[in-house]
Amino acid sequence: MIATIIGTGLIGGSLAISLKEKGAASHIIGVDQQESHLQRAKELGIIDEGASLEEAMKRSDLIVLAIPVDAVLKVLPILMDKVQPGQVIMDVGSTKKNILQLVAGHPNRGRFVAAHPMAGTEYSGPDAAVRNLFTNKTMVLCDVKNSDEDALEMVENMVDQLQMRTVYMNAEEHDLHTAYVSHISHITSFALALTVLKKEKEQGRIFELASGGFESTVRLAKSSPDMWVPIFKHNRSNVLDVLEEHIHQLQQMKTLLEEEDYDTFYKLIQKSNKIRKILK
Amino acid sequence: MIATIIGTGLIGGSLAISLKEKGAASHIIGVDQQESHLQRAKELGIIDEGASLEEAMKRSDLIVLAIPVDAVLKVLPILMDKVQPGQVIMDVGSTKKNILQLVAGHPNRGRFVAAHPMAGTEYSGPDAAVRNLFTNKTMVLCDVKNSDEDALEMVENMVDQLQMRTVYMNAEEHDLHTAYVSHISHITSFALALTVLKKEKEQGRIFELASGGFESTVRLAKSSPDMWVPIFKHNRSNVLDVLEEHIHQLQQMKTLLEEEDYDTFYKLIQKSNKIRKILK
């Protein structure tokens, strides 16, 4: 199988490495607006060749969109118009509703499979690509009833070869649940970094004391705004909903501290400890 | 050197292991209110023997208080009254101002060294004790001018043997800076866990999608309320100050999303990315 990866950054680059290593693809064509990324991906051996979108589409069995969701919304319609029978288009974007609304009713809708691998790091670009990013992680496939059987099968086989679990959801469910387990974590980290950077400016010396716990909660704040602003934009109402709840929880803790109600604070922490059951 | 560790949990237990391994102590006596902890610490080989506080004090060169800060405030005065010339008392509590105020002016004040190792995990109890928890981490020593020279030297030598960096601060600085880099991270994690647990109850299925980013931001929510409520209590005004700023930052992001001002949101994320300079 010849695969084209549009966007040779963290996700696209890691996918390219895994597709090759696990034998799911024999040849990888990279497409990237940033010439320097394409060059670097070639140097790193992540892709076999760089090509224009036109050229790559002519020769590929599978075309993967691994670019920020706002860019997916621009490029996907072009691909959908050009896709040939037997070819499959797949995206790996972090929001799904807007993307699927965009292609709903397109005559070639069946050739598209909407996917979201629940894996990533806070880094970006070809140098951030790592092997085995996807191993034992979850791949969400959305609204699969609207994909052609053979297209879905090609993607499902690929997911198996990547040693990933598959979860099926509709786009609404997907956007809701990712707001809870992924998008709000990023908002929190960005806000925490801003908080502490501001305090540091006032006080100095803070970071001498930073240890593992701090690093854990703020590491996502290193994430790229190019990726995340489009996610927040395209999942705005779900993110606002969970953000409101999060602010409410923090305000409740603030009130308990102000009122020195440590018994209730203790009970709240005990309640939050239930997260142990979910995490390893 | 014979060392007594009062509190054979995560910090005390890990310290016992390291003191023995690095040759800083030849014999470790464990003291713990919970008989089961003492038993387990012995089984695990963390301590050489368990004893009563009375008994342990008679035979020790160094006595380390590794118990929650509210318990330190109860036990420390007893130790201070009993301490003999040549003996050193040290605590490893996460707040310092209240502890140091309590012993200020005590005739044996010089025998006490206030310390805080910037290391830990979200687990507790003897089974959570790990080797090398402290290696390459920072030990904060507070208000050292009030400790006797020989007492400080004993602790400084021990910190060296543990392969830790030393940072000197006064108690006020310590409590301010730990609020920024440690205490607020825990508040955020507890609140995030509560947020997501509440949403899950409404919606189900959330945790199927949880990945590394989520785990990173909420793992501190597994931390024990027995340890953390006293910390928030004894560092209340600093924690409230930084919590207020954190809520402000989150509210600002919420407003930007509501107003769909994505340019300003982008700039905020860029600003938060500056945390890269501080973290590895």
Coordinates of C-alpha atoms in Angstrom, one line a residue:
Chain A
M1 CA 0.0 0.0 0.0
I2 CA 1.2 3.5 -0.8
A3 CA 0.2 6.1 1.8
T4 CA 0.3 9.8 1.6
I5 CA 0.7 11.7 4.9
I6 CA -0.4 15.3 4.7
G7 CA 1.3 17.1 7.6
T8 CA 4.6 15.6 8.6
G9 CA 4.6 16.7 12.2
L10 CA 4.1 14.9 15.5
I11 CA 1.1 12.8 14.6
G12 CA 1.6 12.5 10.8
G13 CA 5.3 11.7 11.3
S14 CA 4.7 9.2 14.0
L15 CA 2.1 7.5 11.9
A16 CA 4.4 7.4 8.9
I17 CA 7.1 5.6 11.0
S18 CA 4.6 3.1 12.4
L19 CA 2.9 2.3 9.1
K20 CA 6.3 1.5 7.6
E21 CA 7.6 -0.5 10.6
K22 CA 4.4 -2.6 11.1
G23 CA 4.3 -3.3 7.4
A24 CA 1.0 -1.5 6.8
A25 CA 2.5 0.7 4.1
S26 CA 5.3 -0.1 1.7
H27 CA 5.9 3.5 0.6
I28 CA 5.2 6.8 2.3
I29 CA 4.7 10.1 0.4
G30 CA 4.9 13.3 2.5
V31 CA 3.0 16.5 1.7
D32 CA 3.6 19.6 3.8
Q33 CA 3.0 23.3 3.2
Q34 CA 6.2 23.9 5.1
E35 CA 9.1 22.9 2.8
S36 CA 11.4 22.8 5.8
H37 CA 9.2 20.2 7.5
L38 CA 9.2 18.0 4.4
Q39 CA 13.0 18.3 4.1
R40 CA 13.5 17.4 7.7
A41 CA 11.0 14.4 7.5
K42 CA 13.0 13.1 4.6
E43 CA 16.3 13.6 6.5
L44 CA 14.9 11.7 9.4
G45 CA 13.8 8.8 7.2
I46 CA 10.1 9.4 8.2
I47 CA 8.9 9.6 4.6
D48 CA 10.3 8.1 1.4
E49 CA 9.6 11.2 -0.7
G50 CA 8.0 14.6 -0.6
A51 CA 5.5 15.6 -3.3
S52 CA 2.8 18.1 -4.1
L53 CA -0.8 17.2 -3.1
E54 CA -1.8 16.7 -6.8
E55 CA 1.1 14.4 -7.5
A56 CA 0.7 12.4 -4.2
M57 CA -3.0 11.8 -4.7
K58 CA -2.5 10.2 -8.1
R59 CA -0.3 7.5 -6.7
S60 CA -1.8 6.7 -3.2
D61 CA -4.1 4.1 -1.8
L62 CA -4.5 5.9 1.4
I63 CA -4.4 9.7 2.1
V64 CA -4.1 10.7 5.7
L65 CA -4.8 14.3 6.8
A66 CA -2.6 15.0 9.9
I67 CA -2.9 18.8 10.0
P68 CA -4.7 21.1 12.5
V69 CA -8.5 20.9 12.3
D70 CA -9.0 24.3 10.6
A71 CA -6.6 23.2 7.9
V72 CA -8.5 19.9 7.5
L73 CA -11.7 21.9 6.9
K74 CA -9.9 23.6 4.0
V75 CA -8.1 20.7 2.4
L76 CA -10.6 17.9 2.8
P77 CA -13.2 19.2 0.3
I78 CA -10.4 19.4 -2.3
L79 CA -9.5 15.8 -1.7
M80 CA -13.1 14.6 -1.7
D81 CA -13.6 16.1 -5.1
K82 CA -10.5 14.4 -6.5
V83 CA -10.7 11.0 -4.8
Q84 CA -10.8 8.0 -7.1
P85 CA -12.6 4.7 -6.6
G86 CA -10.4 2.4 -4.4
Q87 CA -8.7 5.3 -2.7
V88 CA -9.4 6.1 0.9
I89 CA -9.1 9.4 2.7
M90 CA -8.7 9.5 6.5
D91 CA -8.2 12.3 9.0
V92 CA -6.7 12.2 12.5
G93 CA -8.2 15.5 13.8
S94 CA -9.1 16.1 17.4
T95 CA -12.7 17.4 16.6
K96 CA -15.1 15.5 14.4
K97 CA -18.5 17.2 14.2
N98 CA -17.5 20.1 11.9
I99 CA -15.4 17.9 9.7
L100 CA -18.2 15.4 9.2
Q101 CA -20.9 18.1 8.7
L102 CA -18.7 19.5 5.9
V103 CA -18.5 16.3 3.9
A104 CA -22.1 15.1 4.7
G105 CA -23.9 14.5 1.4
H106 CA -20.7 14.7 -0.7
P107 CA -21.0 12.2 -3.6
N108 CA -17.7 10.6 -2.5
R109 CA -18.5 10.6 1.2
G110 CA -18.1 6.8 1.4
R111 CA -14.3 7.1 0.6
F112 CA -13.7 9.1 3.8
V113 CA -13.1 7.6 7.3
A114 CA -13.0 10.0 10.3
A115 CA -10.5 8.9 12.8
H116 CA -8.9 10.2 16.0
P117 CA -6.0 8.4 17.7
M118 CA -6.0 9.2 21.4
A119 CA -2.2 9.7 21.6
G120 CA 0.2 12.6 21.4
T121 CA 2.8 14.6 23.2
E122 CA 3.2 18.3 23.9
Y123 CA 5.8 18.7 21.1
S124 CA 5.3 19.4 17.4
G125 CA 7.0 19.1 14.0
P126 CA 8.8 16.2 12.4
D127 CA 11.5 16.1 15.1
A128 CA 8.7 15.3 17.6
A129 CA 7.7 12.2 15.7
V130 CA 8.3 9.0 17.7
R131 CA 8.0 5.3 17.0
N132 CA 5.2 3.4 18.9
L133 CA 3.3 6.6 19.7
F134 CA 0.1 4.6 18.9
T135 CA 0.9 1.2 20.3
N136 CA -1.8 0.1 22.8
K137 CA -3.6 3.4 22.4
T138 CA -7.2 3.9 21.4
M139 CA -8.3 4.9 17.8
V140 CA -11.8 6.5 17.7
L141 CA -13.6 5.9 14.4
C142 CA -16.6 8.2 13.9
D143 CA -19.9 7.8 12.0
V144 CA -18.5 4.7 10.2
K145 CA -21.9 3.8 8.8
N146 CA -21.3 6.6 6.2
S147 CA -18.0 5.1 5.0
D148 CA -17.9 2.5 2.3
E149 CA -17.3 -1.0 3.6
D150 CA -14.0 -1.5 1.8
A151 CA -12.7 2.0 3.0
L152 CA -13.6 1.2 6.6
E153 CA -12.0 -2.2 6.3
M154 CA -8.7 -0.7 5.0
V155 CA -8.6 1.6 8.0
E156 CA -9.6 -1.0 10.5
N157 CA -6.9 -3.3 9.2
M158 CA -4.4 -0.5 9.5
V159 CA -5.5 0.2 13.1
D160 CA -5.0 -3.5 13.9
Q161 CA -1.5 -3.5 12.4
L162 CA -0.7 -0.4 14.6
Q163 CA -1.7 -2.5 17.6
M164 CA -4.4 -0.1 18.6
R165 CA -7.8 -0.6 20.2
T166 CA -10.8 0.7 18.2
V167 CA -13.7 2.6 19.7
Y168 CA -16.7 3.5 17.6
M169 CA -18.7 6.7 18.3
N170 CA -20.8 9.3 16.5
A171 CA -19.2 12.7 16.1
E172 CA -21.3 14.4 18.8
E173 CA -20.2 11.8 21.4
H174 CA -16.6 12.1 20.3
D175 CA -16.5 15.9 20.7
L176 CA -18.2 15.7 24.0
H177 CA -15.9 13.1 25.5
T178 CA -12.7 14.6 24.2
A179 CA -13.7 17.9 25.7
Y180 CA -13.7 16.1 29.1
V181 CA -10.6 14.0 28.9
S182 CA -8.3 16.0 26.6
H183 CA -9.3 19.5 25.8
I184 CA -10.0 20.7 29.4
S185 CA -6.6 19.2 30.5
H186 CA -4.9 21.5 28.0
I187 CA -6.9 24.6 29.1
T188 CA -6.0 23.9 32.7
S189 CA -2.3 23.5 31.9
F190 CA -2.2 26.7 29.8
A191 CA -3.9 28.6 32.6
L192 CA -1.7 27.2 35.3
A193 CA 1.4 28.1 33.3
L194 CA 0.2 31.7 32.9
T195 CA -0.7 31.8 36.6
V196 CA 2.7 30.7 37.7
L197 CA 4.7 32.7 35.1
K198 CA 2.8 35.8 36.3
K199 CA 3.6 35.1 39.9
E200 CA 7.2 34.4 39.1
K201 CA 7.5 37.8 37.5
E202 CA 6.3 39.4 40.7
Q203 CA 8.4 37.2 43.0
G204 CA 11.3 35.5 41.3
R205 CA 12.9 32.2 42.5
I206 CA 9.8 30.1 42.1
F207 CA 11.2 27.7 39.7
E208 CA 14.1 26.6 41.8
L209 CA 11.5 24.5 43.7
A210 CA 9.6 23.1 40.8
S211 CA 9.4 19.3 41.0
G212 CA 7.7 16.4 39.4
G213 CA 4.1 17.3 40.4
F214 CA 4.4 20.8 38.9
E215 CA 5.9 19.4 35.7
S216 CA 3.2 16.9 35.4
T217 CA 0.4 19.4 35.6
V218 CA 1.9 22.1 33.3
R219 CA 3.7 20.0 30.7
L220 CA 0.7 20.3 28.3
A221 CA 1.2 24.1 28.4
K222 CA 4.1 23.5 26.0
S223 CA 1.6 22.5 23.3
S224 CA 1.3 24.4 20.1
P225 CA -1.4 27.1 19.7
D226 CA -1.5 26.2 15.9
M227 CA -3.0 22.9 16.9
W228 CA -5.0 23.9 19.9
V229 CA -6.8 27.1 19.0
P230 CA -8.6 25.3 16.1
I231 CA -9.6 22.5 18.5
F232 CA -11.1 24.9 21.1
K233 CA -12.8 26.8 18.2
H234 CA -14.4 23.7 16.7
N235 CA -15.4 22.2 20.0
R236 CA -16.3 25.5 21.6
S237 CA -19.6 24.7 23.3
N238 CA -18.4 21.4 24.9
V239 CA -15.2 23.0 26.0
L240 CA -17.1 26.0 27.5
D241 CA -19.4 23.6 29.3
V242 CA -16.7 21.6 31.0
L243 CA -14.6 24.8 31.6
E244 CA -17.5 26.3 33.5
E245 CA -17.8 23.2 35.7
H246 CA -14.0 23.3 36.3
I247 CA -14.1 26.9 37.4
H248 CA -17.1 26.1 39.6
Q249 CA -15.1 23.3 41.3
L250 CA -12.1 25.7 41.9
Q251 CA -14.4 28.4 43.2
Q252 CA -15.9 25.9 45.6
M253 CA -12.4 25.0 46.9
K254 CA -11.6 28.7 47.2
T255 CA -14.8 29.3 49.3
L256 CA -14.0 26.4 51.6
L257 CA -10.5 27.7 52.2
E258 CA -11.8 31.2 52.8
E259 CA -14.3 29.8 55.3
E260 CA -11.7 27.4 56.8
D261 CA -14.1 24.5 56.3
Y262 CA -11.4 21.9 56.2
D263 CA -13.8 19.0 56.9
T264 CA -15.7 19.6 53.6
F265 CA -12.4 20.2 51.8
Y266 CA -11.2 16.8 53.1
K267 CA -14.3 15.1 51.8
L268 CA -13.9 16.8 48.4
I269 CA -10.3 15.5 48.1
Q270 CA -11.5 12.0 49.1
K271 CA -14.1 12.3 46.3
S272 CA -11.5 13.4 43.8
N273 CA -9.3 10.4 44.8
K274 CA -11.9 8.2 43.0
I275 CA -10.0 9.1 39.9
R276 CA -7.6 6.3 41.1
K277 CA -10.1 3.7 39.8
I278 CA -9.8 5.1 36.3
L279 CA -6.1 5.8 36.1
K280 CA -3.6 3.0 36.4
Chain B
M1 CA 24.7 7.5 62.9
I2 CA 21.5 6.2 64.3
A3 CA 18.4 7.9 62.8
T4 CA 14.8 7.8 63.9
I5 CA 12.1 8.3 61.3
I6 CA 8.8 9.4 62.7
G7 CA 6.2 8.5 60.0
T8 CA 7.2 5.5 57.8
G9 CA 5.2 6.5 54.8
L10 CA 6.2 7.7 51.3
I11 CA 8.6 10.4 52.4
G12 CA 9.9 8.9 55.7
G13 CA 10.2 5.4 54.2
S14 CA 12.0 6.7 51.1
L15 CA 14.3 8.7 53.3
A16 CA 15.0 5.6 55.4
I17 CA 15.9 3.6 52.4
S18 CA 18.3 6.3 51.0
L19 CA 19.9 7.0 54.4
K20 CA 20.8 3.4 54.7
E21 CA 21.9 2.9 51.1
K22 CA 24.0 6.0 50.9
G23 CA 25.7 5.2 54.1
A24 CA 24.4 8.3 55.9
A25 CA 22.8 6.1 58.7
S26 CA 23.9 2.8 60.1
H27 CA 20.7 2.0 61.9
I28 CA 17.1 3.2 61.3
I29 CA 14.4 3.2 64.0
G30 CA 10.9 3.6 62.8
V31 CA 8.2 5.3 64.9
D32 CA 4.6 5.3 63.6
Q33 CA 1.2 5.8 65.3
Q34 CA -0.2 3.2 62.9
E35 CA 1.1 -0.2 64.1
S36 CA 0.4 -1.7 60.7
H37 CA 2.6 0.8 59.0
L38 CA 5.5 0.0 61.3
Q39 CA 5.0 -3.7 60.7
R40 CA 4.9 -3.2 57.0
A41 CA 8.0 -1.0 57.0
K42 CA 9.9 -3.7 58.9
E43 CA 8.7 -6.4 56.5
L44 CA 9.9 -4.3 53.5
G45 CA 13.3 -3.8 55.2
I46 CA 12.8 0.0 55.2
I47 CA 13.5 0.2 59.0
D48 CA 15.7 -1.9 61.2
E49 CA 13.3 -1.8 64.2
G50 CA 10.1 -0.2 65.4
A51 CA 10.1 1.6 68.7
S52 CA 8.1 4.1 70.8
L53 CA 8.9 7.7 70.5
E54 CA 10.4 7.7 74.0
E55 CA 12.6 4.7 73.4
A56 CA 13.7 5.9 69.9
M57 CA 14.7 9.4 71.2
K58 CA 17.0 8.0 73.8
R59 CA 19.2 6.2 71.2
S60 CA 19.1 8.5 68.1
D61 CA 21.6 11.1 66.7
L62 CA 19.0 12.4 64.2
I63 CA 15.2 12.4 64.6
V64 CA 13.3 13.1 61.4
L65 CA 9.6 14.1 61.4
A66 CA 8.0 12.8 58.3
I67 CA 4.3 13.2 59.2
P68 CA 1.6 15.6 57.9
V69 CA 2.2 19.2 59.0
D70 CA -0.6 19.3 61.5
A71 CA 0.9 16.3 63.2
V72 CA 4.4 18.0 63.2
L73 CA 2.8 20.9 65.1
K74 CA 1.7 18.5 67.8
V75 CA 4.8 16.2 68.0
L76 CA 7.6 18.8 67.5
P77 CA 7.2 20.6 70.9
I78 CA 7.4 17.3 72.7
L79 CA 10.7 16.5 70.9
M80 CA 12.1 19.9 71.5
D81 CA 11.6 19.6 75.2
K82 CA 13.3 16.2 75.3
V83 CA 16.2 16.7 72.9
Q84 CA 19.7 16.2 74.3
P85 CA 22.9 18.0 73.4
G86 CA 24.3 16.5 70.2
Q87 CA 21.0 15.3 69.0
V88 CA 19.4 16.9 65.9
I89 CA 15.7 17.2 65.1
M90 CA 14.7 17.8 61.5
D91 CA 11.3 17.9 59.8
V92 CA 10.4 17.4 56.1
G93 CA 7.0 19.2 56.1
S94 CA 5.6 21.0 53.1
T95 CA 4.9 24.3 55.0
K96 CA 7.4 26.1 57.2
K97 CA 6.1 29.3 58.7
N98 CA 3.8 27.8 61.3
I99 CA 6.3 25.2 62.3
L100 CA 9.1 27.7 62.8
Q101 CA 6.8 30.2 64.6
L102 CA 5.9 27.4 67.0
V103 CA 9.5 26.7 68.1
A104 CA 10.8 30.2 67.9
G105 CA 12.4 31.2 71.2
H106 CA 12.4 27.6 72.5
P107 CA 15.6 27.0 74.6
N108 CA 16.5 24.1 72.3
R109 CA 15.7 25.9 69.0
G110 CA 19.3 25.4 67.8
R111 CA 18.9 21.6 67.7
F112 CA 16.1 21.9 65.1
V113 CA 16.6 22.1 61.3
A114 CA 13.6 22.9 59.1
A115 CA 13.8 21.1 55.8
H116 CA 11.6 20.3 52.8
P117 CA 12.7 17.9 50.1
M118 CA 11.0 18.9 46.8
A119 CA 10.2 15.4 45.8
G120 CA 7.2 13.0 46.2
T121 CA 4.6 11.0 44.4
E122 CA 0.8 10.8 44.6
Y123 CA 1.0 7.6 46.7
S124 CA 1.3 7.2 50.4
G125 CA 2.2 4.6 53.1
P126 CA 5.3 2.4 53.5
D127 CA 4.5 0.6 50.2
A128 CA 4.8 3.9 48.4
A129 CA 8.4 4.3 49.6
V130 CA 11.0 4.2 46.7
R131 CA 14.7 4.2 46.5
N132 CA 16.3 7.3 44.9
L133 CA 13.2 9.5 45.4
F134 CA 15.5 12.3 46.4
T135 CA 18.5 11.9 44.1
N136 CA 19.1 15.1 42.1
K137 CA 16.2 16.8 43.8
T138 CA 16.2 20.0 45.8
M139 CA 16.2 20.2 49.6
V140 CA 15.0 23.5 51.0
L141 CA 16.5 24.4 54.3
C142 CA 14.7 27.2 56.1
D143 CA 15.9 29.9 58.6
V144 CA 19.1 28.1 59.1
K145 CA 20.6 31.0 61.0
N146 CA 18.6 29.8 64.0
S147 CA 20.0 26.3 63.9
D148 CA 23.2 25.4 65.8
E149 CA 26.2 25.1 63.5
D150 CA 26.8 21.4 64.3
A151 CA 23.1 20.6 63.8
L152 CA 23.0 22.3 60.4
E153 CA 26.3 20.6 59.4
M154 CA 24.9 17.2 60.2
V155 CA 21.8 17.9 58.0
E156 CA 23.9 19.4 55.2
N157 CA 26.2 16.4 55.1
M158 CA 23.2 14.1 55.0
V159 CA 21.7 16.2 52.0
D160 CA 25.0 15.8 50.2
Q161 CA 25.1 12.1 50.8
L162 CA 21.5 11.9 49.4
Q163 CA 22.9 13.6 46.2
M164 CA 20.5 16.5 46.6
R165 CA 20.9 20.2 45.8
T166 CA 20.4 22.6 48.7
V167 CA 18.4 25.9 48.5
Y168 CA 18.3 28.2 51.5
M169 CA 15.2 30.3 52.2
N170 CA 13.4 31.9 55.0
A171 CA 10.0 30.4 55.9
E172 CA 7.9 33.1 54.3
E173 CA 9.7 32.7 50.9
H174 CA 9.4 28.9 51.2
D175 CA 5.6 29.0 51.8
L176 CA 5.1 31.5 49.0
H177 CA 7.0 29.6 46.4
T178 CA 5.7 26.2 47.2
A179 CA 2.2 27.6 46.9
Y180 CA 3.1 28.5 43.3
V181 CA 4.9 25.4 42.2
S182 CA 3.4 22.6 44.3
H183 CA 0.2 23.5 46.2
I184 CA -1.7 25.0 43.3
S185 CA -0.9 22.1 41.0
H186 CA -2.6 19.8 43.6
I187 CA -5.6 22.1 43.8
T188 CA -5.9 22.1 40.1
S189 CA -5.7 18.3 39.8
F190 CA -8.2 17.7 42.6
A191 CA -10.7 20.1 40.9
L192 CA -10.1 18.6 37.5
A193 CA -10.7 15.1 38.8
L194 CA -14.0 16.3 40.4
T195 CA -15.0 18.0 37.2
V196 CA -14.5 15.0 35.0
L197 CA -15.9 12.5 37.5
K198 CA -19.1 14.6 37.6
K199 CA -19.3 14.8 33.9
E200 CA -18.7 11.1 33.6
K201 CA -21.7 10.4 35.9
E202 CA -23.8 12.5 33.5
Q203 CA -22.5 11.0 30.3
G204 CA -20.7 7.7 30.7
R205 CA -18.0 6.5 28.4
I206 CA -15.6 9.3 29.0
F207 CA -12.7 7.3 30.3
E208 CA -12.5 5.0 27.3
L209 CA -10.7 8.0 25.6
A210 CA -8.4 9.0 28.5
S211 CA -4.8 9.2 27.3
G212 CA -1.4 10.4 28.5
G213 CA -2.3 14.1 28.7
F214 CA -5.3 13.5 30.9
E215 CA -3.4 11.2 33.2
S216 CA -0.6 13.8 33.5
T217 CA -2.9 16.6 34.6
V218 CA -5.0 14.6 37.0
R219 CA -2.5 12.1 38.6
L220 CA -1.9 14.4 41.6
A221 CA -5.7 14.0 42.4
K222 CA -4.8 10.5 43.8
S223 CA -2.9 12.3 46.6
S224 CA -4.0 11.8 50.2
P225 CA -6.2 14.3 52.0
D226 CA -4.4 13.5 55.2
M227 CA -1.3 15.1 53.8
W228 CA -2.9 17.8 51.8
V229 CA -5.6 19.4 53.9
P230 CA -3.1 20.4 56.6
I231 CA -0.8 21.9 53.9
F232 CA -3.7 24.0 52.5
K233 CA -4.7 25.0 56.0
H234 CA -1.2 26.1 57.0
N235 CA -0.4 27.9 53.8
R236 CA -3.9 29.2 53.4
S237 CA -3.3 32.8 52.4
N238 CA -0.6 32.0 49.8
V239 CA -2.7 29.2 48.3
L240 CA -5.8 31.5 48.2
D241 CA -3.7 34.2 46.4
V242 CA -2.5 31.9 43.7
L243 CA -5.8 30.1 43.4
E244 CA -7.5 33.4 42.8
E245 CA -5.0 34.2 40.0
H246 CA -5.6 30.7 38.5
I247 CA -9.4 31.1 38.5
H248 CA -8.9 34.6 36.9
Q249 CA -6.8 33.0 34.1
L250 CA -9.4 30.4 33.4
Q251 CA -12.2 32.9 33.4
Q252 CA -10.2 35.0 30.9
M253 CA -10.0 32.0 28.6
K254 CA -13.7 31.3 29.1
T255 CA -14.5 34.9 28.1
L256 CA -12.3 34.7 25.0
L257 CA -14.0 31.5 23.9
E258 CA -17.5 33.0 24.6
E259 CA -16.5 36.1 22.5
E260 CA -14.8 33.9 19.9
D261 CA -11.7 36.0 20.2
Y262 CA -9.3 33.4 18.9
D263 CA -6.5 35.8 18.1
T264 CA -6.1 36.8 21.8
F265 CA -6.5 33.1 22.8
Y266 CA -3.7 32.3 20.4
K267 CA -1.5 34.9 22.0
L268 CA -2.3 33.6 25.5
I269 CA -1.2 30.1 24.6
Q270 CA 2.0 31.4 23.1
K271 CA 2.6 33.2 26.4
S272 CA 2.0 30.1 28.4
N273 CA 4.4 28.2 26.1
K274 CA 7.2 30.2 27.8
I275 CA 6.9 27.5 30.5
R276 CA 9.1 25.5 28.1
K277 CA 12.1 27.6 29.3
I278 CA 11.6 26.4 32.8
L279 CA 10.7 22.7 32.3
K280 CA 13.1 20.3 30.7

